[in-house]
Coordinates of C-alpha atoms (C1' of nucleotides) in Angstrom, one line a residue:
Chain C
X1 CA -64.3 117.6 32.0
X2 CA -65.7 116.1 35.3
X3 CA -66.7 118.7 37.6
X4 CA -64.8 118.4 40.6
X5 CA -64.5 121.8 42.4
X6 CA -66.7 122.0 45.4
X7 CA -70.1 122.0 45.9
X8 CA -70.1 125.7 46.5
X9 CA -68.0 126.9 44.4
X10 CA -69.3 129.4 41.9
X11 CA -69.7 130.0 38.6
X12 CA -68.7 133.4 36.7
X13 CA -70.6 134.0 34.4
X14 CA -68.8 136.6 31.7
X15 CA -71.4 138.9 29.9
X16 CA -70.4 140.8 27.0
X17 CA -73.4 141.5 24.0
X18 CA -75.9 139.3 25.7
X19 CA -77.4 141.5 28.4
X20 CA -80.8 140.4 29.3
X21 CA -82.2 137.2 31.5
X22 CA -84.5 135.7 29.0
X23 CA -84.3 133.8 25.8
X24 CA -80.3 133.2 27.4
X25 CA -79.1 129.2 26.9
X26 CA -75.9 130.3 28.8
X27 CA -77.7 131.8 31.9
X28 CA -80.4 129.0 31.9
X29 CA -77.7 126.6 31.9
X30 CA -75.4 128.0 34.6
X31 CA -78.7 128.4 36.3
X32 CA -79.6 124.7 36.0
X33 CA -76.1 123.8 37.4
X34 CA -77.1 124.9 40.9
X35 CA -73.9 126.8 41.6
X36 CA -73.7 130.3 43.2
X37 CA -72.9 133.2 39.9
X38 CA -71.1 135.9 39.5
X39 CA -71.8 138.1 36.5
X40 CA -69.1 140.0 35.5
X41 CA -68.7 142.4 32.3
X42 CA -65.1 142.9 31.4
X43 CA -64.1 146.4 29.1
X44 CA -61.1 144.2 27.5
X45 CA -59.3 146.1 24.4
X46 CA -61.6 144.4 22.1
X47 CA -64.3 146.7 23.5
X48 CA -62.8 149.5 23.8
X49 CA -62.2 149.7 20.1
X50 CA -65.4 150.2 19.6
X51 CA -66.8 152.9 18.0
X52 CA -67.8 156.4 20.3
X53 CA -71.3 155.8 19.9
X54 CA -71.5 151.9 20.3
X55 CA -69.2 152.1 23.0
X56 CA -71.7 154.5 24.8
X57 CA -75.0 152.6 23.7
X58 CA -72.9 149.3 25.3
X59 CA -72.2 151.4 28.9
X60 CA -75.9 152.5 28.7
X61 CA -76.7 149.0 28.3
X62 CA -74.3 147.9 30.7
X63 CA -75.8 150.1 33.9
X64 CA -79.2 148.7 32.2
X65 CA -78.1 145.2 33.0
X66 CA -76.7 146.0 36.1
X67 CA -79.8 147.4 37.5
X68 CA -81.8 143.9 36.5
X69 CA -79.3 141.8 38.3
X70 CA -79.7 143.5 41.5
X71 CA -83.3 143.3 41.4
X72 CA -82.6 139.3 41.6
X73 CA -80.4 139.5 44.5
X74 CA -77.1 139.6 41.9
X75 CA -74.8 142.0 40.9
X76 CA -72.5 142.8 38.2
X77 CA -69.2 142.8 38.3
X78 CA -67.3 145.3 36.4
X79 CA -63.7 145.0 35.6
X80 CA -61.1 146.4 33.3
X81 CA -58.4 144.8 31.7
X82 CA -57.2 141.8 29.0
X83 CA -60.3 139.4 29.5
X84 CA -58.1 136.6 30.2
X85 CA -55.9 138.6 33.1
X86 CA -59.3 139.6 34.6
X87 CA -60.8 136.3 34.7
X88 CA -57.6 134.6 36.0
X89 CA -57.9 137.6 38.9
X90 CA -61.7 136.2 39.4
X91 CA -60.9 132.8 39.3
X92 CA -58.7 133.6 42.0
X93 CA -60.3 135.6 43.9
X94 CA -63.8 133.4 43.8
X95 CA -62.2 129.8 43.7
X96 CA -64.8 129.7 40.7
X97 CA -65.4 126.2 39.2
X98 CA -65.5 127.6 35.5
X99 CA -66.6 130.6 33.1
X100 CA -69.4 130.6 30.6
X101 CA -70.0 132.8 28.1
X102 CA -72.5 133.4 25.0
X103 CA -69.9 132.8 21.7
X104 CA -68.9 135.6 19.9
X105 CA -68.9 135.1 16.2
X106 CA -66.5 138.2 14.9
X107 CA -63.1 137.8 13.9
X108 CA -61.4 139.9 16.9
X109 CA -63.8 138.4 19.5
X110 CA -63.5 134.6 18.4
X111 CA -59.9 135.4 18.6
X112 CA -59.9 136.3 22.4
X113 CA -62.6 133.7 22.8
X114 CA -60.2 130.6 21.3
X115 CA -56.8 132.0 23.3
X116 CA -59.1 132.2 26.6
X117 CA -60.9 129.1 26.6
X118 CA -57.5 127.0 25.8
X119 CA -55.6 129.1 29.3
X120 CA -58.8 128.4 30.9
X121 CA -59.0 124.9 30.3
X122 CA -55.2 124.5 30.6
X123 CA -55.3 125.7 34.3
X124 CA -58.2 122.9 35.0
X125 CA -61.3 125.4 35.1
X126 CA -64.6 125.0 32.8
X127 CA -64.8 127.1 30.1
X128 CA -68.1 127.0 28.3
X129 CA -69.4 128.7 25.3
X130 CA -72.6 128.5 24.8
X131 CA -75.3 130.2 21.6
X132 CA -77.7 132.8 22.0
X133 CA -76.7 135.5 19.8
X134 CA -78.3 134.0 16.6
X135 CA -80.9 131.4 15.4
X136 CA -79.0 128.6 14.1
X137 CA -75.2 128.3 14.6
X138 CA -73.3 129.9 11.1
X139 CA -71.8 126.3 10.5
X140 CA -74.9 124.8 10.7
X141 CA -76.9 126.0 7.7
X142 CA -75.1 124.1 4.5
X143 CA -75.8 124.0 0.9
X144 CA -76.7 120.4 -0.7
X145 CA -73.5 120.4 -1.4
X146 CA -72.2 121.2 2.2
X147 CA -70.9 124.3 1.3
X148 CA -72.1 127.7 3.0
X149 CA -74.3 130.1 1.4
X150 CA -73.8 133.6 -0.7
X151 CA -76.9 134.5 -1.9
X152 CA -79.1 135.4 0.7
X153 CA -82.7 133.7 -1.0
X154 CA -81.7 130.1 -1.2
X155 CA -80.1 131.0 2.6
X156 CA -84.0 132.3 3.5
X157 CA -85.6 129.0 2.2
X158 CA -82.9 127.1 3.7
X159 CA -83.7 128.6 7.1
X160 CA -87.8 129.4 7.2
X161 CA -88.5 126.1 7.6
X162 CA -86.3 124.9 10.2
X163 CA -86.9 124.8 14.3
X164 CA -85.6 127.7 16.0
X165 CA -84.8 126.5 19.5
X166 CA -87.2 127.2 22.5
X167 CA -86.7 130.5 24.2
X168 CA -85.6 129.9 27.8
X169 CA -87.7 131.9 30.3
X170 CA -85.6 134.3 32.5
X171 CA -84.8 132.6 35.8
X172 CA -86.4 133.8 38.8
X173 CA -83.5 134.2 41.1
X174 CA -79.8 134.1 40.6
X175 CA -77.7 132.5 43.7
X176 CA -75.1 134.9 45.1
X177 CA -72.1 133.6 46.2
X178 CA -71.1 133.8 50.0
X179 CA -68.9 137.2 49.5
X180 CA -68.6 139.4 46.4
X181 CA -65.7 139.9 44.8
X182 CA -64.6 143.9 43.6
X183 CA -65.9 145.8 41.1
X184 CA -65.0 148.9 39.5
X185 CA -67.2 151.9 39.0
X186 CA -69.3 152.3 35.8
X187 CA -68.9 156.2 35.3
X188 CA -65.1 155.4 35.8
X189 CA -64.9 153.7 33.0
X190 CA -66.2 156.8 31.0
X191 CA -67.8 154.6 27.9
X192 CA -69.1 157.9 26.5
X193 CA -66.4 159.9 27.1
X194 CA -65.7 160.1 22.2
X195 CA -69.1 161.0 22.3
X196 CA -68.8 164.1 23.3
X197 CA -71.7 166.7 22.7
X198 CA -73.6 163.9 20.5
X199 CA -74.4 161.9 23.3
X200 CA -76.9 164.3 25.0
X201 CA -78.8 164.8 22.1
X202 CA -78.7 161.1 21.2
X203 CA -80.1 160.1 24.5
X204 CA -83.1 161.3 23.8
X205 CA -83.8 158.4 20.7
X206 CA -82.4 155.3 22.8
X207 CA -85.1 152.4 24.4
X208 CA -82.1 150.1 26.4
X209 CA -82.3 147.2 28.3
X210 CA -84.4 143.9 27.9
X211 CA -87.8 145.5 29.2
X212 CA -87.6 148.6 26.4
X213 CA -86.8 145.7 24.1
X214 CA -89.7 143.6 24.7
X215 CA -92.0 146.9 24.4
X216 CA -90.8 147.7 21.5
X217 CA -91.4 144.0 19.9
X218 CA -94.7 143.8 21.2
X219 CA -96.1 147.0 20.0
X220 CA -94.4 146.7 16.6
X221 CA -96.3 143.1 16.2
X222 CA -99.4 144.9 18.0
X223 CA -100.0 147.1 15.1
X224 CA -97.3 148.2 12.7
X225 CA -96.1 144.8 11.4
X226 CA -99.3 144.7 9.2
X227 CA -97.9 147.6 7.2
X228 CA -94.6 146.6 7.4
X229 CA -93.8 145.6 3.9
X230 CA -94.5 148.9 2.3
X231 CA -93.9 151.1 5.6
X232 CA -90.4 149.6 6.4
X233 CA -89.3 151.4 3.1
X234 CA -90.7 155.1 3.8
X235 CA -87.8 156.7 6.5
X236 CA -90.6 159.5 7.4
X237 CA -92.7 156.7 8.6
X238 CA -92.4 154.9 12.2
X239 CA -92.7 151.7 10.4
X240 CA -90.2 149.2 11.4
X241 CA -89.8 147.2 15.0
X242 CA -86.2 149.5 15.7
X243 CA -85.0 146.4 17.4
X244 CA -81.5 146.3 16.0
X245 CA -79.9 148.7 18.9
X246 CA -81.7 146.1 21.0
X247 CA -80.5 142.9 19.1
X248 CA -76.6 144.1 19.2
X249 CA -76.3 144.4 22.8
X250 CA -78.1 141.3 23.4
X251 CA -81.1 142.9 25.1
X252 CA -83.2 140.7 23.3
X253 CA -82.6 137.6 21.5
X254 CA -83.2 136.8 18.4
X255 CA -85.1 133.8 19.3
X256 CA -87.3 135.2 21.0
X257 CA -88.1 137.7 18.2
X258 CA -88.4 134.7 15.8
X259 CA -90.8 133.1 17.4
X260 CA -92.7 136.0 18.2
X261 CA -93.1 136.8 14.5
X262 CA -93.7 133.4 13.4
X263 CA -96.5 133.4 15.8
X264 CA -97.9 136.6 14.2
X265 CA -97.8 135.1 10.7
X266 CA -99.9 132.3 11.9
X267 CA -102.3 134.8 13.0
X268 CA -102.4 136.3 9.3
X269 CA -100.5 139.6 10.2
X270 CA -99.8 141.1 6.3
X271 CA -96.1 142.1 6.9
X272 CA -95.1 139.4 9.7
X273 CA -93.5 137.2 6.9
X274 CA -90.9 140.3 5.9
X275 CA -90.1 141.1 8.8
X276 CA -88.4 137.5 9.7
X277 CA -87.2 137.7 6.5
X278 CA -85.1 141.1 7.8
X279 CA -84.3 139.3 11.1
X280 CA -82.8 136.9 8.6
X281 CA -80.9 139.4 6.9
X282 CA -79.1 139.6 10.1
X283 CA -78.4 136.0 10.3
X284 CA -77.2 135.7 6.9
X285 CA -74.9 138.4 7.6
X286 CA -73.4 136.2 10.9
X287 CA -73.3 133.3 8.4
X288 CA -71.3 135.4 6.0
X289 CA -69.1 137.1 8.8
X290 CA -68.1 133.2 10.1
X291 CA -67.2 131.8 6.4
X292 CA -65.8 134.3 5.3
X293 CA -64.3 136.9 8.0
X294 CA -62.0 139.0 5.3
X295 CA -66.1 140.9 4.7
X296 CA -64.9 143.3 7.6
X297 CA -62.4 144.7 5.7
X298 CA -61.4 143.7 2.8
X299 CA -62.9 143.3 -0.8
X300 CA -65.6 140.1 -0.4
X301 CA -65.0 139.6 -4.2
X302 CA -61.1 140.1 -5.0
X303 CA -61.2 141.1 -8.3
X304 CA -62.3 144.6 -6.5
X305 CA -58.8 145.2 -5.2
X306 CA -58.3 146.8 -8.4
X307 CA -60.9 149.3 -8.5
X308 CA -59.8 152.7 -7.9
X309 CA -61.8 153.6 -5.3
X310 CA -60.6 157.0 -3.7
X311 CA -58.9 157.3 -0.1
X312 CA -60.9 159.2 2.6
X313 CA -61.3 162.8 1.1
X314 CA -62.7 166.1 1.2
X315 CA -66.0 165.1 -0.4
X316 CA -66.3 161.9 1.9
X317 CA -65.5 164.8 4.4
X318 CA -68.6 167.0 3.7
X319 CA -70.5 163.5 3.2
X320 CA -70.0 162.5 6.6
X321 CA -71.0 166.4 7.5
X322 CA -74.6 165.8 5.8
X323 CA -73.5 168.5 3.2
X324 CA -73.0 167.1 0.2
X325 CA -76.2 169.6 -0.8
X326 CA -78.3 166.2 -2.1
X327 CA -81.4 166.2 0.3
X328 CA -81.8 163.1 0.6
X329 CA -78.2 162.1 1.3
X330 CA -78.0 164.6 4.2
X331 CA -80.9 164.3 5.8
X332 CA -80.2 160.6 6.6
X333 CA -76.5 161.5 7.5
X334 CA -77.9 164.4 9.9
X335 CA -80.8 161.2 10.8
X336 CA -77.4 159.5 12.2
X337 CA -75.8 162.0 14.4
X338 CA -79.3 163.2 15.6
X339 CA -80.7 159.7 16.6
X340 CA -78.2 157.4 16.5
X341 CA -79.6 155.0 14.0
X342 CA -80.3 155.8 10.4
X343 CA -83.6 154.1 8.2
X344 CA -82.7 151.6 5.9
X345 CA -83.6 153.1 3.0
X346 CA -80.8 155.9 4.1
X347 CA -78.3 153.5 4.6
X348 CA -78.8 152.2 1.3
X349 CA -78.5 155.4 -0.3
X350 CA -75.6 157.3 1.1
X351 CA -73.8 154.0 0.7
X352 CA -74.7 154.2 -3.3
X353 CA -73.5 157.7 -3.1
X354 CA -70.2 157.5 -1.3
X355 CA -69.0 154.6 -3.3
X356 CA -70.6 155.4 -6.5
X357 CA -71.4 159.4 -6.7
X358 CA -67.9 159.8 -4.9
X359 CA -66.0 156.8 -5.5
X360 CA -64.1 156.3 -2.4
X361 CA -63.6 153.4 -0.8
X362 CA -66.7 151.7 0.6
X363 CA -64.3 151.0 4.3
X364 CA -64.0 155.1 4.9
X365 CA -68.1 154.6 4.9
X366 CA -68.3 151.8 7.0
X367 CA -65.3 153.2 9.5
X368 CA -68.1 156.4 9.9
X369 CA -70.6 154.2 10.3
X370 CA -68.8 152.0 12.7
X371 CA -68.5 155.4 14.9
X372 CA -72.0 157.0 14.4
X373 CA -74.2 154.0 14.9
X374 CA -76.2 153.2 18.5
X375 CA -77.0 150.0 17.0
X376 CA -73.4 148.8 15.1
X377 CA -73.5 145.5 14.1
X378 CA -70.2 144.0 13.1
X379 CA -71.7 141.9 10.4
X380 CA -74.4 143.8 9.3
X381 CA -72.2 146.9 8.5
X382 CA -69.9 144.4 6.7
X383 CA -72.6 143.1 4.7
X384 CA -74.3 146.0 4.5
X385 CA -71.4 148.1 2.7
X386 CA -70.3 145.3 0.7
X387 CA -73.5 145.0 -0.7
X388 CA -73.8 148.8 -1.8
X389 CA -70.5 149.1 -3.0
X390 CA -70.8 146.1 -5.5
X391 CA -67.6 144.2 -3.9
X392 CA -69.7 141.8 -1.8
X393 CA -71.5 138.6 -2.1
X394 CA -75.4 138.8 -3.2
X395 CA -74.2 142.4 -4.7
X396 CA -76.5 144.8 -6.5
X397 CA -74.1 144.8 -9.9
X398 CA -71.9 148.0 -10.1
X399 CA -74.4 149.4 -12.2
X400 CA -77.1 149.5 -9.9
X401 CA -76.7 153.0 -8.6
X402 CA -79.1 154.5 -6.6
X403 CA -80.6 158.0 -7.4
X404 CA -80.8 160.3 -4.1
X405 CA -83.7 162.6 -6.5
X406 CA -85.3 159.6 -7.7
X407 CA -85.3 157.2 -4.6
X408 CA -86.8 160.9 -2.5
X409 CA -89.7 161.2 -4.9
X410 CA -90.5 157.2 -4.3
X411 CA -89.8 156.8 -0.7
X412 CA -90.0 160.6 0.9
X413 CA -92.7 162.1 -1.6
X414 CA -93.8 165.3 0.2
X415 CA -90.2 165.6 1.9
X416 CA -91.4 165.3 5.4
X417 CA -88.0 163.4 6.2
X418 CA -85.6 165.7 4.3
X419 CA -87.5 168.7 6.3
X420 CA -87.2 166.4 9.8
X421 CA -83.3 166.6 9.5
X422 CA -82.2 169.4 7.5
X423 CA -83.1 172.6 8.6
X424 CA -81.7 174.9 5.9
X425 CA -84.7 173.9 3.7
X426 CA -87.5 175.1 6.2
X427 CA -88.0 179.1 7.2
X428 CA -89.2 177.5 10.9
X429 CA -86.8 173.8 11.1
X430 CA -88.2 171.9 14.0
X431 CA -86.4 170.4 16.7
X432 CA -84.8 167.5 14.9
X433 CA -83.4 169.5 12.4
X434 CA -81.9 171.8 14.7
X435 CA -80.9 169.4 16.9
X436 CA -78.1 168.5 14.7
X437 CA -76.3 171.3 15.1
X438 CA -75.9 170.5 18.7
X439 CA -74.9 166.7 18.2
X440 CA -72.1 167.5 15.5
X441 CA -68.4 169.1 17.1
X442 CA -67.9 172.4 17.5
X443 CA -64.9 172.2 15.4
X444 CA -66.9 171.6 12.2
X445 CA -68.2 175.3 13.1
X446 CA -71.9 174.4 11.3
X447 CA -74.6 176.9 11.7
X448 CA -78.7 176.3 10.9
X449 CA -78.9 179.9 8.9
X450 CA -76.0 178.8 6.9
X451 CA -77.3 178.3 2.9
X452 CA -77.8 174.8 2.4
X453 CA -74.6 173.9 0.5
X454 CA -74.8 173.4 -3.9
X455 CA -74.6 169.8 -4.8
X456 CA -71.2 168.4 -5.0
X457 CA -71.5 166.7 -7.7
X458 CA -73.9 166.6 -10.3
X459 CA -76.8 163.1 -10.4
X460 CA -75.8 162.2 -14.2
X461 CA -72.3 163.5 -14.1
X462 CA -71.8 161.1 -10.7
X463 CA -73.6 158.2 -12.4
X464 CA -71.5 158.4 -15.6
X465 CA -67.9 158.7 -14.3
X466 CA -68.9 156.0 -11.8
X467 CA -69.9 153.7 -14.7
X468 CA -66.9 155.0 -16.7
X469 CA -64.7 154.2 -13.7
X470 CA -66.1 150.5 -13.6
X471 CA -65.6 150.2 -17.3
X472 CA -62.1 151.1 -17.6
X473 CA -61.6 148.3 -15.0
X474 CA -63.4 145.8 -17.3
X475 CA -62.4 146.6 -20.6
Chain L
dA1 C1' -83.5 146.2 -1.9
dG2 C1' -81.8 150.4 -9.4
dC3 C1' -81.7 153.6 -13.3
dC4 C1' -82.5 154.9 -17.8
dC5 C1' -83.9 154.8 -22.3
dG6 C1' -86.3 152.9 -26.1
dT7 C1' -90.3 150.5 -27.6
dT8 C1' -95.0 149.4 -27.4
dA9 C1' -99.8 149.8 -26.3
dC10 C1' -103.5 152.4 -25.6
dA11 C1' -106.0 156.8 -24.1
Chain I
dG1 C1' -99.3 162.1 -24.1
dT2 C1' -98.2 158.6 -20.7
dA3 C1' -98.0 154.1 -18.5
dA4 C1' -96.1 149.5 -18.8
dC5 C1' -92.4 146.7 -20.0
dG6 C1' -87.7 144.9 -21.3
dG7 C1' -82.8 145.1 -22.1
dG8 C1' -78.4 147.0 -21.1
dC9 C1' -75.7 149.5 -18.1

DNA sequence: AGCCCGTTACA
DNA sequence: GTAACGGGC
């Protein structure tokens, strides 16, 4: 539409997962338009449902992101509320000429996104979505046969050799406009407040905003990217980049990421190559999440709505307790309430054993993990879960069940990591191990010189009736 | 991005 | 005896 508010009238520019100044086509474009901004971050009902330890990461994030604004003569805005209410209060109260926005790509957010940007254009303001959160666009990557795609390989060749946009560089200055319009109070907003004791001892594993970001790129392709291929799989080992509680609040972008590691696999790093192939992981999973939204929360495949998985139960109960009494399975649930993130290779395997050792339903997994996770990604998880439980596109088959004794003596040979995070196995735990005793409720009544808890379920007899179970179904 | 068991090849 | 490999789950 033709741009006819005056000269001087701003822009607001609505923030949500895309807190940082670089590598942002929506902030270089607002920039570029001249007008006067003002940031604002709304806590609408979408993000409140987010999970207690996202929703405190986010806030962290949030103040973060504040703090960078300011030091360019900006602020941020902080407002509660329906987003559409809150902008139509800022649009008001600013005589703004428009809203832009980086485009949210999950069910519930494109949802608000569409109903906002039809009242928004409906009472004669801009409303302007723009990329930034991923590579390519999800609609944009098609099959020969212009379809999208489900297995993840021909997706990688599809993508490797395309051109990623570009980063833009950060802008220098933001223009304020002549008088600042209200904002709330973080610390009101209490964003950690279902946190509870966790987030103390959670704090102490968290790098935010778009500086800690960068660091943590550029020391990762400074040294451990050349051993990333075999590292990446050991959870003991500091081996990967950690980026992902970065990436889902938008602190960095995956751009610039991209073209960081492509620039590090021209200079012959050994591991450069797998790591954008993980960074892809995560745009497969957005491609997935935009065909095919249902991968949040219902079987991908449909013929799994017939499985019997069980409901949430009192062995998914001592699973998400990091007592089921197999090492490996705890120590990587303990990993999550002690740090907020848990290794790959963790998530892999007390996915296996939830849905397979335990048969319940792969969603009572994801809902913990949803809750637990610093760095909750809404596709990812989806992906993630589906893929372990069998019911997802690019699935291991049923059959491929992981084996917690098996998968330790691979990836965690001399126990270092079982030892880190579980302190019933060690006469002197260290502070990790102990420290999840102070990160899980009080309620749960957990003590470290308890006796670490008899498996709950014998390795073959798991495997078997979790094969029998699939049989039945098949037969 | 698995596991397990049977077979084979070779020390 | 044990490492490497393949097929079926």
């Amino acid at each position: 539409m033709p741009d006819v508010a005056p000269a001087d009238a701003p822009l607001i520019l609505w923030f949500r997962r895309d807190l940082r100044l670089a590598d942002h086509p929506m902030l270089a474009a607002a920039v570029a338009a001249g007008r006067p901004l003002v940031p604002v971050f709304i806590l609408d009902p979408e993000t409140e449902r987010l999970g207690a330890a996202a929703k405190w990461r986010l806030g962290l994030g949030v103040a973060a992101f504040a703090e960078t604004l300011a030091a360019l003569g900006s602020r941020l805005i902080l407002r509660r509320g329906p987003a559409l209410a809150v902008l139509e209060a800022l649009l008001d109260q600013t005589g703004a000429a428009g809203v832009h926005w980086s485009r949210a790509y999950d069910p519930a957010g494109q949802a608000r996104d569409t109903a906002v940007k039809a009242a928004l254009k409906a009472r004669g303001v801009q409303a302007v979505s723009h990329p930034g959160h991923l590579l390519h666009e999800p609609w944009t990557v098609e099959t020969g046969q212009g379809g999208f795609y489900r297995v993840y390989t021909p997706f990688w060749k599809a993508v490797q050799g395309r051109d990623v946009m570009a980063p833009p560089p950060p802008p220098k200055a933001l223009r304020a406009p002549g008088g600042w319009p209200a904002s709330d109070r973080l610390d009101d907003w209490q964003m950690g407040a279902a946190m509870r004791r966790g987030a103390a001892v959670v704090a102490g594993h968290v790098a935010v905003g778009e500086a800690a970001a960068l660091e943590r790129l550029h020391r990762f392709l400074s040294g451990p990217v050349q051993d990333y291929a075999t590292a990446r799989d050991l959870p003991a080992v500091q081996g990967t980049s950690r980026l992902s509680e970065n990436l889902t609040c938008g602190e960095i972008g995956p751009r610039t990421i991209w073209h960081a590691g492509m620039r590090a696999r021209h200079e012959g790093k050994a591991g450069a190559e797998t790591f954008l192939k993980e960074l892809v992981w995560r745009e497969f999973a957005y491609h997935l999440l935009h065909h095919t939204p249902h991968i949040t929360h219902a079987n991908w495949k449909p013929e799994w709505d017939a499985f019997p998985w069980r409901k949430d139960n009192a062995d998914a109960e001592r699973w998400r307790r990091g007592l089921t009494g197999e090492p490996f399975v705890d120590a990587a649930m303990r990993e999550m309430y002690v740090t907020g993130t848990m290794h790959n290779r963790g998530r892999m395997i007390v996915a296996s054993y939830l849905t397979k050792h335990l048969l319940t339903d792969w969603r009572v997994g994801a809902a913990w993990f949803d809750d637990c996770l610093t760095d909750w990604d809404p596709a990812a998880n989806a992906m993630g879960w589906q893929w372990a439980a069998g019911s997802g596109p690019d699935a291991s088959p049923y059959f491929r069940i992981f084996n917690p004794a098996t998968q330790a003596e691979k990836f965690d040979p001399d126990a270092t990591y079982r030892r880190r995070f579980i302190a019933e196995l060690s006469r002197a735990p260290g502070p990790d191990a102990l420290a999840y005793f102070d990160a899980v409720p009080e309620s749960w009544q957990l003590n470290p010189k308890a006796a670490y808890p008899a498996p709950l379920i014998g390795l073959a007899a798991g495997r078997d009736r979790a094969l029998a179970a699939y049989s039945a179904r098949n037969s």
